[in-house]
Coordinates of N, CA and C in Angstrom, one line a residue:
Chain N
X1 N 1.3 -1.3 0.0 CA 0.4 0.2 0.1 C 0.6 0.9 0.3
X2 N 0.0 2.4 0.0 CA 0.9 3.8 0.1 C 1.9 3.8 0.9
X3 N 3.0 4.5 0.6 CA 3.7 4.3 2.5 C 4.1 6.2 1.9
X4 N 4.2 6.5 3.4 CA 4.7 7.7 3.0 C 5.4 7.8 4.7
X5 N 7.1 8.4 3.3 CA 8.4 8.9 4.6 C 8.5 9.7 4.5
X6 N 9.5 9.9 5.7 CA 10.1 11.4 6.1 C 11.4 11.5 7.0
X7 N 11.9 12.3 6.5 CA 13.3 12.7 6.8 C 13.8 13.9 7.0
X8 N 14.7 14.1 8.0 CA 14.9 13.0 8.9 C 14.1 12.6 10.4
X9 N 14.5 11.7 10.6 CA 13.9 11.0 12.0 C 13.8 12.3 12.7
X10 N 15.5 13.1 13.3 CA 15.4 13.3 14.5 C 16.3 14.7 13.5
X11 N 16.1 15.8 14.6 CA 16.8 17.3 13.6 C 17.0 18.0 15.8
X12 N 18.2 18.3 15.5 CA 18.8 18.9 16.6 C 19.6 20.2 16.1
X13 N 19.1 21.5 16.5 CA 19.3 22.8 16.2 C 19.5 23.7 17.3
X14 N 19.8 24.6 16.8 CA 20.4 25.5 18.2 C 19.4 27.0 17.6
X15 N 18.5 27.6 18.8 CA 17.6 28.1 19.0 C 18.2 29.4 17.7
X16 N 17.0 29.6 16.9 CA 17.6 30.5 15.8 C 17.5 30.1 14.8
X17 N 18.3 28.9 14.5 CA 18.9 27.9 13.2 C 17.5 27.9 12.4
X18 N 17.3 27.3 11.0 CA 16.7 26.9 10.6 C 16.2 25.8 10.6
X19 N 14.6 25.2 10.1 CA 14.8 23.8 10.0 C 13.9 22.9 9.0
X20 N 14.0 22.3 8.7 CA 13.2 21.8 7.3 C 13.0 20.2 7.1
X21 N 11.9 19.7 6.9 CA 11.9 17.9 7.6 C 11.2 18.3 5.7
X22 N 11.2 16.5 5.3 CA 11.2 16.4 4.1 C 10.3 15.1 4.0
X23 N 8.9 15.3 3.1 CA 8.3 14.4 3.0 C 8.2 13.6 1.9
X24 N 7.6 12.3 1.9 CA 8.0 11.4 0.1 C 6.8 10.3 0.4
X25 N 5.6 10.4 -0.2 CA 4.9 9.3 -0.4 C 5.1 8.6 -1.6
X26 N 4.9 7.2 -2.0 CA 4.9 6.4 -2.9 C 4.1 6.5 -4.5
X27 N 3.0 7.4 -4.1 CA 1.7 7.5 -4.9 C 1.3 9.0 -4.4
X28 N 1.0 9.2 -6.3 CA 0.8 10.6 -5.9 C -0.5 11.4 -5.4
X29 N 0.0 11.9 -4.6 CA -1.6 12.5 -3.4 C -2.3 13.3 -3.7
X30 N -3.7 13.3 -3.4 CA -4.9 14.1 -3.5 C -4.5 15.7 -2.4
X31 N -4.0 15.2 -1.3 CA -3.4 16.3 -0.5 C -2.4 16.3 0.6
X32 N -2.4 17.0 1.2 CA -0.9 16.5 2.1 C -1.6 17.3 3.0
X33 N -1.0 16.9 4.4 CA -1.6 17.9 5.9 C -0.4 17.4 6.5
X34 N -0.1 18.6 7.6 CA 0.8 18.5 8.4 C 0.3 18.6 9.5
X35 N 1.5 17.8 11.0 CA 0.5 17.8 12.0 C 1.3 18.0 12.9
X36 N 1.5 18.9 14.0 CA 2.5 18.9 15.1 C 1.7 18.5 16.0
X37 N 3.1 17.4 17.2 CA 3.0 17.1 18.0 C 3.7 17.0 19.2
X38 N 3.5 18.2 20.5 CA 4.2 18.3 21.4 C 4.5 17.5 22.8
X39 N 6.1 17.7 22.8 CA 6.2 16.3 23.9 C 5.1 15.7 24.7
X40 N 4.6 14.6 24.8 CA 3.4 15.1 25.8 C 1.8 14.6 25.0
X41 N 1.8 15.1 23.7 CA 0.8 16.4 24.0 C 0.0 14.8 22.2
X42 N -0.8 15.3 21.9 CA -1.3 14.9 20.6 C -1.2 15.8 19.7
X43 N -1.1 15.1 18.4 CA -1.1 15.8 16.8 C -2.0 16.6 16.8
X44 N -1.9 17.9 16.6 CA -2.6 19.0 16.4 C -2.7 19.7 14.5
X45 N -3.5 19.6 14.1 CA -3.6 19.8 12.4 C -2.9 21.4 12.1
X46 N -2.0 21.5 11.0 CA -1.7 22.6 11.1 C -1.9 23.1 10.1
X47 N -2.3 22.1 8.6 CA -2.2 22.5 7.6 C -2.6 21.5 6.0
X48 N -3.3 21.8 5.0 CA -3.6 21.1 4.5 C -3.2 22.0 3.0
X49 N -2.4 21.4 1.7 CA -2.0 21.5 0.7 C -2.8 20.1 -0.2
X50 N -3.4 21.3 -1.1 CA -3.6 20.8 -1.9 C -3.4 20.7 -3.9
X51 N -3.3 22.1 -3.7 CA -2.6 22.4 -5.1 C -0.7 21.5 -5.6
X52 N -0.9 21.2 -6.8 CA 0.4 21.0 -6.9 C 1.5 22.4 -7.3
X53 N 2.3 22.2 -6.8 CA 3.4 23.1 -6.4 C 2.6 24.5 -5.1
X54 N 1.9 24.0 -4.6 CA 1.4 25.0 -3.7 C 2.8 25.2 -2.5
X55 N 2.6 26.9 -1.8 CA 3.4 26.8 -0.7 C 2.3 28.3 0.1
X56 N 2.5 28.0 0.9 CA 1.9 28.3 2.2 C 2.4 28.4 3.2
X57 N 2.2 29.9 4.0 CA 3.6 30.3 5.0 C 2.1 30.4 6.2
X58 N 2.3 30.2 7.4 CA 2.0 30.2 8.3 C 3.4 31.6 9.4
X59 N 3.6 32.6 9.3 CA 4.4 32.8 9.9 C 5.3 32.7 9.9
X60 N 6.4 32.1 10.9 CA 7.6 31.3 10.5 C 7.7 30.0 9.5
X61 N 7.0 29.2 9.0 CA 6.5 28.2 8.8 C 6.6 28.6 7.6
X62 N 6.7 27.2 6.5 CA 6.6 27.6 5.2 C 6.3 26.1 4.7
X63 N 4.9 25.7 3.9 CA 5.2 24.5 3.9 C 5.0 24.4 2.0
X64 N 5.5 23.7 1.4 CA 5.3 23.0 0.4 C 5.0 21.9 -0.8
X65 N 4.4 21.9 -1.6 CA 3.5 20.8 -1.8 C 4.4 20.2 -3.4
X66 N 4.8 19.6 -4.2 CA 5.8 18.9 -4.9 C 4.7 19.5 -6.1
X67 N 5.6 19.6 -8.1 CA 4.7 19.9 -8.3 C 4.6 18.3 -8.9
X68 N 4.7 17.5 -8.7 CA 4.0 16.0 -8.6 C 3.3 15.3 -7.7
X69 N 3.1 16.1 -6.7 CA 1.9 15.7 -5.8 C 2.4 14.7 -4.4
X70 N 3.8 14.2 -5.2 CA 4.2 13.6 -4.2 C 4.9 13.8 -2.9
X71 N 5.8 14.9 -2.8 CA 6.6 15.0 -2.2 C 6.3 16.7 -1.2
X72 N 6.5 16.9 -0.2 CA 6.3 17.9 0.4 C 7.7 18.5 1.5
X73 N 7.3 19.7 2.2 CA 8.0 19.8 2.4 C 7.8 21.0 3.8
X74 N 8.5 21.1 5.1 CA 8.1 22.4 5.9 C 9.0 22.7 6.3
X75 N 9.1 23.5 6.4 CA 10.7 24.7 6.5 C 10.3 25.8 7.9
X76 N 11.0 25.5 8.9 CA 11.0 27.0 9.9 C 11.8 27.7 10.0
X77 N 11.8 29.2 10.2 CA 12.8 29.9 10.0 C 12.8 30.5 11.1
X78 N 14.2 30.4 11.7 CA 14.8 31.0 13.0 C 14.0 30.3 13.9
X79 N 14.3 29.0 14.0 CA 13.4 28.3 15.3 C 13.7 29.4 16.7
X80 N 12.4 28.9 17.5 CA 12.5 29.4 18.5 C 11.9 28.0 19.7
X81 N 12.1 28.3 20.9 CA 11.9 26.8 21.9 C 10.3 26.1 21.7
X82 N 9.1 26.9 21.5 CA 7.8 26.7 21.5 C 8.3 26.0 19.6
X83 N 8.7 25.3 19.1 CA 8.7 25.0 18.2 C 8.6 23.2 18.6
X84 N 9.7 23.2 19.2 CA 9.6 22.0 19.5 C 9.0 20.9 20.0
X85 N 9.0 19.8 19.0 CA 7.7 18.9 19.0 C 8.0 17.9 17.9
X86 N 7.1 16.5 17.4 CA 7.2 16.1 16.5 C 6.7 16.7 15.4
X87 N 7.2 16.9 14.5 CA 6.4 17.1 13.2 C 5.9 16.2 11.9
X88 N 4.9 15.9 11.4 CA 4.3 14.7 10.6 C 3.4 15.1 10.1
X89 N 4.0 14.4 8.6 CA 2.6 14.8 7.6 C 2.0 13.9 6.9
X90 N 0.9 13.8 6.6 CA 0.0 12.6 6.3 C -1.1 13.0 4.7
X91 N -0.8 11.7 4.0 CA -1.7 11.9 3.4 C -3.0 10.8 3.2
X92 N -3.8 11.3 2.1 CA -5.1 10.0 2.6 C -4.2 9.2 2.0
X93 N -5.3 7.7 1.5 CA -5.0 6.1 0.9 C -6.0 5.7 1.0
X94 N -6.7 6.3 -0.1 CA -7.9 6.3 -0.4 C -9.1 7.7 0.7
X95 N -10.6 7.2 0.3 CA -11.1 8.1 0.7 C -11.4 8.5 2.1
X96 N -10.6 6.9 3.3 CA -11.4 7.1 4.8 C -10.1 7.0 5.4
X97 N -8.8 7.3 5.0 CA -7.8 6.5 5.9 C -6.7 7.5 5.8
X98 N -6.3 8.0 6.9 CA -4.8 9.0 6.7 C -3.6 8.4 7.1
X99 N -2.6 8.1 5.8 CA -1.8 7.5 6.4 C -0.2 8.7 6.8
X100 N 0.4 7.7 8.2 CA 1.2 9.0 8.7 C 2.9 8.7 8.4
X101 N 3.5 9.8 8.0 CA 4.8 9.3 8.2 C 5.4 9.3 9.4
X102 N 6.5 9.0 9.6 CA 7.1 8.3 10.9 C 7.4 9.6 11.8
X103 N 7.6 11.0 10.8 CA 7.1 12.2 11.8 C 9.2 12.5 12.2
X104 N 9.5 13.9 11.9 CA 10.8 14.5 12.2 C 10.7 15.3 14.1
X105 N 11.3 14.9 15.0 CA 11.5 15.2 16.0 C 12.9 16.1 15.9
X106 N 12.0 17.3 16.3 CA 13.0 18.5 16.9 C 12.9 19.0 17.5
X107 N 14.0 18.7 18.5 CA 14.9 19.4 19.4 C 15.2 20.7 19.4
X108 N 15.8 21.4 19.9 CA 16.1 22.9 20.4 C 16.9 23.2 21.0
X109 N 18.4 23.5 21.2 CA 19.4 24.4 22.1 C 19.2 25.5 22.7
X110 N 18.3 26.0 23.4 CA 18.0 27.5 23.9 C 19.3 28.3 24.1
Chain B
X1 N -16.5 25.0 21.4 CA -17.0 24.2 20.8 C -15.9 23.0 21.3
X2 N -16.6 21.9 22.2 CA -15.9 21.0 22.7 C -15.0 20.2 22.2
X3 N -14.0 19.7 22.6 CA -12.9 19.2 21.7 C -12.9 17.4 21.4
X4 N -12.1 17.1 21.1 CA -12.0 15.3 21.4 C -12.1 14.4 22.8
X5 N -13.1 14.0 23.6 CA -12.9 13.1 25.1 C -12.2 11.9 24.4
X6 N -11.2 11.5 25.0 CA -11.1 10.5 25.0 C -11.3 10.2 26.5
X7 N -11.3 8.5 27.3 CA -11.3 8.1 28.1 C -11.1 6.3 28.4
X8 N -10.5 6.0 29.2 CA -9.2 6.7 30.0 C -8.5 7.5 29.7
X9 N -7.6 7.9 30.4 CA -6.4 9.2 29.9 C -5.0 8.2 30.3
X10 N -5.7 6.5 31.2 CA -4.4 6.2 31.1 C -5.0 4.7 31.8
X11 N -3.8 3.7 31.6 CA -4.6 2.3 31.8 C -3.5 1.3 32.0
X12 N -3.9 0.4 32.9 CA -2.7 -0.5 33.3 C -3.2 -2.0 33.2
X13 N -2.9 -2.6 32.2 CA -3.9 -3.8 32.1 C -2.8 -5.5 32.5
X14 N -3.3 -5.6 32.8 CA -2.6 -7.1 32.7 C -2.3 -8.1 31.1
X15 N -1.5 -8.8 30.9 CA -1.5 -9.8 29.9 C -2.9 -10.6 29.8
X16 N -3.4 -10.8 29.1 CA -4.6 -11.5 28.8 C -5.8 -10.9 28.9
X17 N -6.0 -10.2 29.4 CA -7.1 -9.3 29.9 C -7.8 -8.2 28.8
X18 N -8.4 -8.3 28.9 CA -9.1 -7.0 27.4 C -9.3 -5.2 27.7
X19 N -9.4 -4.5 27.1 CA -9.7 -3.4 27.7 C -10.6 -2.9 26.3
X20 N -11.4 -1.8 27.0 CA -12.3 -1.2 26.3 C -12.0 0.7 26.1
X21 N -11.6 1.1 24.9 CA -11.1 2.5 25.0 C -12.6 3.5 24.3
X22 N -12.8 4.6 25.2 CA -13.6 5.3 24.4 C -13.1 6.5 23.4
X23 N -13.9 7.4 22.7 CA -14.0 8.3 21.8 C -15.5 9.0 22.3
X24 N -15.7 10.3 22.2 CA -16.5 11.4 21.9 C -16.1 12.6 20.8
X25 N -16.0 11.9 19.5 CA -15.7 13.3 18.7 C -16.5 15.1 18.7
X26 N -15.7 15.5 18.4 CA -16.2 16.8 18.8 C -18.1 17.2 18.1
X27 N -18.4 17.9 18.3 CA -19.9 17.6 18.0 C -20.5 18.0 16.6
X28 N -21.6 17.4 16.0 CA -21.8 17.1 14.5 C -20.8 16.6 13.5
X29 N -19.7 16.2 14.2 CA -18.5 14.9 13.3 C -19.1 13.9 13.4
X30 N -19.2 13.1 12.0 CA -19.9 11.7 12.0 C -18.7 10.5 12.0
X31 N -17.3 11.3 11.7 CA -16.4 10.5 11.3 C -15.4 10.3 12.4
X32 N -14.7 8.5 13.0 CA -13.9 9.0 13.9 C -13.1 7.7 13.5
X33 N -11.8 8.1 13.7 CA -10.6 7.0 13.1 C -9.4 6.7 14.0
X34 N -9.5 5.7 14.4 CA -8.4 5.1 15.8 C -7.1 5.0 14.8
X35 N -6.0 5.5 16.1 CA -4.6 4.7 15.4 C -3.9 4.4 16.7
X36 N -2.5 4.0 16.4 CA -2.1 3.8 17.7 C -0.2 4.2 17.9
X37 N -0.3 4.6 18.9 CA 1.1 5.6 18.3 C 2.0 5.1 19.0
X38 N 3.2 4.3 18.6 CA 4.8 3.8 19.3 C 5.2 4.4 19.0
X39 N 6.9 4.5 19.8 CA 8.1 5.2 19.4 C 8.8 4.7 18.2
X40 N 8.4 3.0 17.9 CA 9.1 2.6 17.3 C 8.0 2.7 15.6
X41 N 6.5 2.4 15.8 CA 6.4 2.9 14.9 C 5.5 3.3 14.0
X42 N 5.5 4.6 14.9 CA 4.5 5.3 14.3 C 2.9 6.1 14.7
X43 N 2.7 6.7 13.9 CA 1.2 6.9 14.1 C 0.7 5.6 12.9
X44 N -0.3 4.4 13.3 CA -0.6 3.2 12.9 C -2.4 3.3 12.9
X45 N -2.9 3.6 11.7 CA -4.0 3.7 11.5 C -5.1 2.1 11.8
X46 N -5.7 2.5 12.5 CA -6.5 1.4 13.3 C -8.1 1.0 12.4
X47 N -9.0 1.8 12.8 CA -10.2 1.7 11.7 C -10.9 3.2 11.9
X48 N -11.1 3.7 10.4 CA -12.1 4.8 10.8 C -14.2 4.1 10.6
X49 N -14.7 4.6 11.3 CA -16.1 4.6 11.6 C -16.9 5.8 10.9
X50 N -18.0 5.7 10.4 CA -18.9 6.8 9.9 C -20.1 6.3 10.2
X51 N -20.7 7.2 10.8 CA -22.8 6.6 10.9 C -22.6 5.4 10.9
X52 N -21.5 5.0 12.3 CA -21.9 3.6 12.9 C -21.4 2.2 12.0
X53 N -20.8 3.0 10.3 CA -19.8 1.7 9.8 C -18.6 1.7 9.4
X54 N -17.7 1.0 10.1 CA -16.8 0.7 9.4 C -16.1 0.8 8.5
X55 N -15.5 2.0 7.7 CA -15.7 1.7 6.2 C -13.5 1.8 5.6
X56 N -13.4 1.8 7.1 CA -11.6 1.0 6.8 C -10.7 0.5 8.0
X57 N -9.6 -0.2 7.6 CA -9.3 -0.6 8.6 C -8.3 -1.3 8.3
X58 N -6.5 -0.7 9.5 CA -5.6 -1.4 9.0 C -5.1 -2.9 9.3
X59 N -4.4 -2.7 9.5 CA -3.9 -4.2 9.0 C -3.3 -4.4 10.7
X60 N -4.3 -5.0 11.8 CA -4.2 -4.9 13.2 C -4.9 -6.3 13.3
X61 N -4.7 -7.4 14.2 CA -5.5 -8.7 13.7 C -6.5 -8.6 14.7
X62 N -7.5 -9.5 14.6 CA -8.8 -9.6 14.9 C -8.8 -8.9 16.5
X63 N -8.0 -9.3 17.3 CA -8.3 -8.8 19.2 C -8.5 -6.9 19.3
X64 N -8.0 -6.4 18.2 CA -8.8 -5.3 17.9 C -10.0 -5.0 17.0
X65 N -10.8 -4.0 17.7 CA -12.4 -3.8 17.2 C -12.9 -3.1 17.6
X66 N -14.2 -2.5 16.9 CA -14.4 -1.3 17.3 C -16.1 -1.1 17.2
X67 N -16.2 -0.3 17.6 CA -17.9 0.2 16.8 C -18.5 1.3 17.0
X68 N -19.2 2.4 16.5 CA -19.8 3.5 16.9 C -21.4 3.5 17.0
X69 N -21.1 4.3 17.9 CA -23.0 4.5 18.6 C -23.8 5.6 17.3
X70 N -25.0 5.5 17.9 CA -25.7 6.4 16.8 C -25.2 7.9 17.2
X71 N -24.8 8.0 18.5 CA -24.5 9.6 18.9 C -22.6 10.0 18.4
X72 N -22.0 9.1 17.3 CA -20.9 9.5 16.8 C -19.8 8.8 17.8
X73 N -20.3 8.2 19.5 CA -19.5 8.3 20.2 C -18.8 6.9 19.4
X74 N -17.0 6.6 20.0 CA -17.0 5.3 19.4 C -16.1 4.6 20.6
X75 N -16.1 3.5 20.4 CA -15.5 2.6 21.0 C -14.6 1.6 20.6
X76 N -13.5 1.0 21.2 CA -12.0 -0.2 20.7 C -12.1 -0.8 21.9
X77 N -12.1 -1.8 21.4 CA -11.5 -3.0 22.2 C -10.3 -3.9 21.9
X78 N -9.2 -3.7 22.6 CA -8.4 -5.5 22.8 C -8.4 -6.2 23.8
X79 N -8.9 -7.2 22.9 CA -8.9 -8.5 23.8 C -7.9 -8.9 23.7
X80 N -7.6 -10.5 24.8 CA -6.2 -11.1 25.2 C -4.7 -10.0 25.0
X81 N -4.8 -8.7 25.5 CA -3.9 -7.9 25.8 C -2.4 -8.6 25.7
X82 N -1.6 -8.6 24.8 CA 0.0 -8.9 24.4 C 0.7 -7.7 24.9
X83 N 2.2 -8.0 25.6 CA 3.1 -6.8 25.9 C 2.9 -5.6 24.5
X84 N 2.8 -6.3 23.6 CA 3.2 -5.4 22.4 C 1.8 -4.3 21.8
X85 N 1.0 -4.2 22.9 CA -0.2 -3.2 22.7 C 0.5 -2.7 23.5
X86 N 1.0 -2.2 24.4 CA 1.1 -1.0 24.9 C 1.4 0.1 24.2
X87 N 0.5 1.3 24.4 CA 0.6 2.3 23.5 C -0.1 3.4 23.9
X88 N -0.2 4.9 22.9 CA -0.8 5.7 23.1 C -1.5 5.3 21.4
X89 N -3.2 5.3 22.3 CA -4.0 5.0 21.2 C -5.2 6.6 21.1
X90 N -5.1 6.7 20.5 CA -5.6 8.2 19.3 C -7.1 8.4 18.6
X91 N -7.6 8.9 19.6 CA -8.9 8.8 18.1 C -9.1 10.1 17.7
X92 N -9.2 10.7 16.4 CA -9.0 11.5 15.3 C -11.0 11.6 15.1
X93 N -11.1 12.9 15.3 CA -12.4 12.9 15.1 C -12.7 14.2 13.3
X94 N -13.7 14.0 13.0 CA -14.0 15.0 11.4 C -15.5 14.6 11.1
X95 N -15.0 15.6 9.8 CA -16.6 16.0 9.9 C -17.3 14.6 8.7
X96 N -16.5 14.0 8.3 CA -16.7 12.6 7.6 C -16.7 12.5 6.4
X97 N -16.1 13.6 5.7 CA -16.2 13.3 3.7 C -15.3 13.0 3.5
X98 N -14.4 12.5 4.4 CA -13.2 11.8 3.7 C -11.7 12.2 3.9
X99 N -10.7 11.5 3.6 CA -9.7 11.9 3.5 C -9.1 12.6 2.6
X100 N -9.3 12.8 1.2 CA -9.5 13.3 0.1 C -9.9 14.6 0.9
X101 N -10.8 15.2 1.3 CA -11.0 16.5 0.9 C -11.9 17.3 2.5
X102 N -10.6 16.2 3.4 CA -11.0 17.4 4.9 C -10.0 18.1 5.2
X103 N -10.4 19.5 4.8 CA -10.0 20.8 4.7 C -9.2 20.7 5.8
X104 N -10.3 20.6 7.2 CA -9.9 20.9 8.0 C -9.1 20.3 8.9
X105 N -8.5 19.5 8.3 CA -7.9 18.6 8.6 C -8.6 17.1 9.9
X106 N -7.9 16.2 10.4 CA -8.9 15.5 11.9 C -7.8 16.3 13.1
X107 N -9.0 15.9 13.7 CA -8.9 16.2 15.9 C -8.9 15.6 16.2
X108 N -7.1 15.6 17.1 CA -7.2 14.4 17.6 C -7.5 15.0 19.3
X109 N -8.0 13.5 19.3 CA -8.1 13.3 21.1 C -6.5 13.4 21.7
X110 N -6.5 13.7 23.3 CA -5.7 13.7 24.1 C -5.2 12.1 24.3
X111 N -5.8 11.5 24.0 CA -5.3 9.8 24.1 C -5.9 9.2 25.1
X112 N -5.4 8.1 24.9 CA -5.3 6.8 26.1 C -3.9 6.0 26.1
X113 N -3.4 6.3 27.7 CA -1.9 4.9 26.6 C -2.4 4.0 27.8
X114 N -1.9 3.2 27.1 CA -2.6 2.0 27.4 C -0.6 1.4 28.0
X115 N -0.9 0.5 29.3 CA 0.1 -0.1 29.4 C -0.2 -1.4 30.0
X116 N 0.4 -2.7 28.8 CA 0.5 -3.8 29.4 C 1.0 -4.7 30.6
X117 N 1.0 -5.1 31.4 CA 2.4 -5.7 32.1 C 2.0 -7.1 32.4

């Protein structure tokens, strides 16, 4: 079945540095969703991208959806300690199932 | 509006026992999806229910089952617990139009942390 791969698995940065996580799907996706899970918390929906080549920004976060709709990235500019957590991408498999990547765990040295 | 409510928050069970977890979705949401989260396997899809019908099921043994009631509340049951069933079980609520058109994403509950000893 469809697989969603995410890299890197872990990323440690100094506060103020940038951070990027990449997501790749084995099949073309109708949309890609991104979630953030804080330590000890649950995943929280961040955004959904639908169009080929789409770029969306949320303050310091930039989300991109690839032209072929098989890959996506999340870039955080000038990380802050509040950005700590695990970032997941997710894509639909069929109409009623959302498949999640393994996640990228971000830790920040203040 | 109230979020997704999962009960209980924590459970400790012994191998061989069974357990029932509950999830109340956001009011008006008719779809409930269940996920198992472990450090090694990430978020694994268990099943999805909409209007009391299971529409999709993940690759889990038959010991894992679920159901949904007419008020959209859902329960999942794990029978004959094994040590490997220790995990965070997450319930996700959505409007039910399907993952392809879920523009508002899924809303997750805080989860039930199950420990099997």
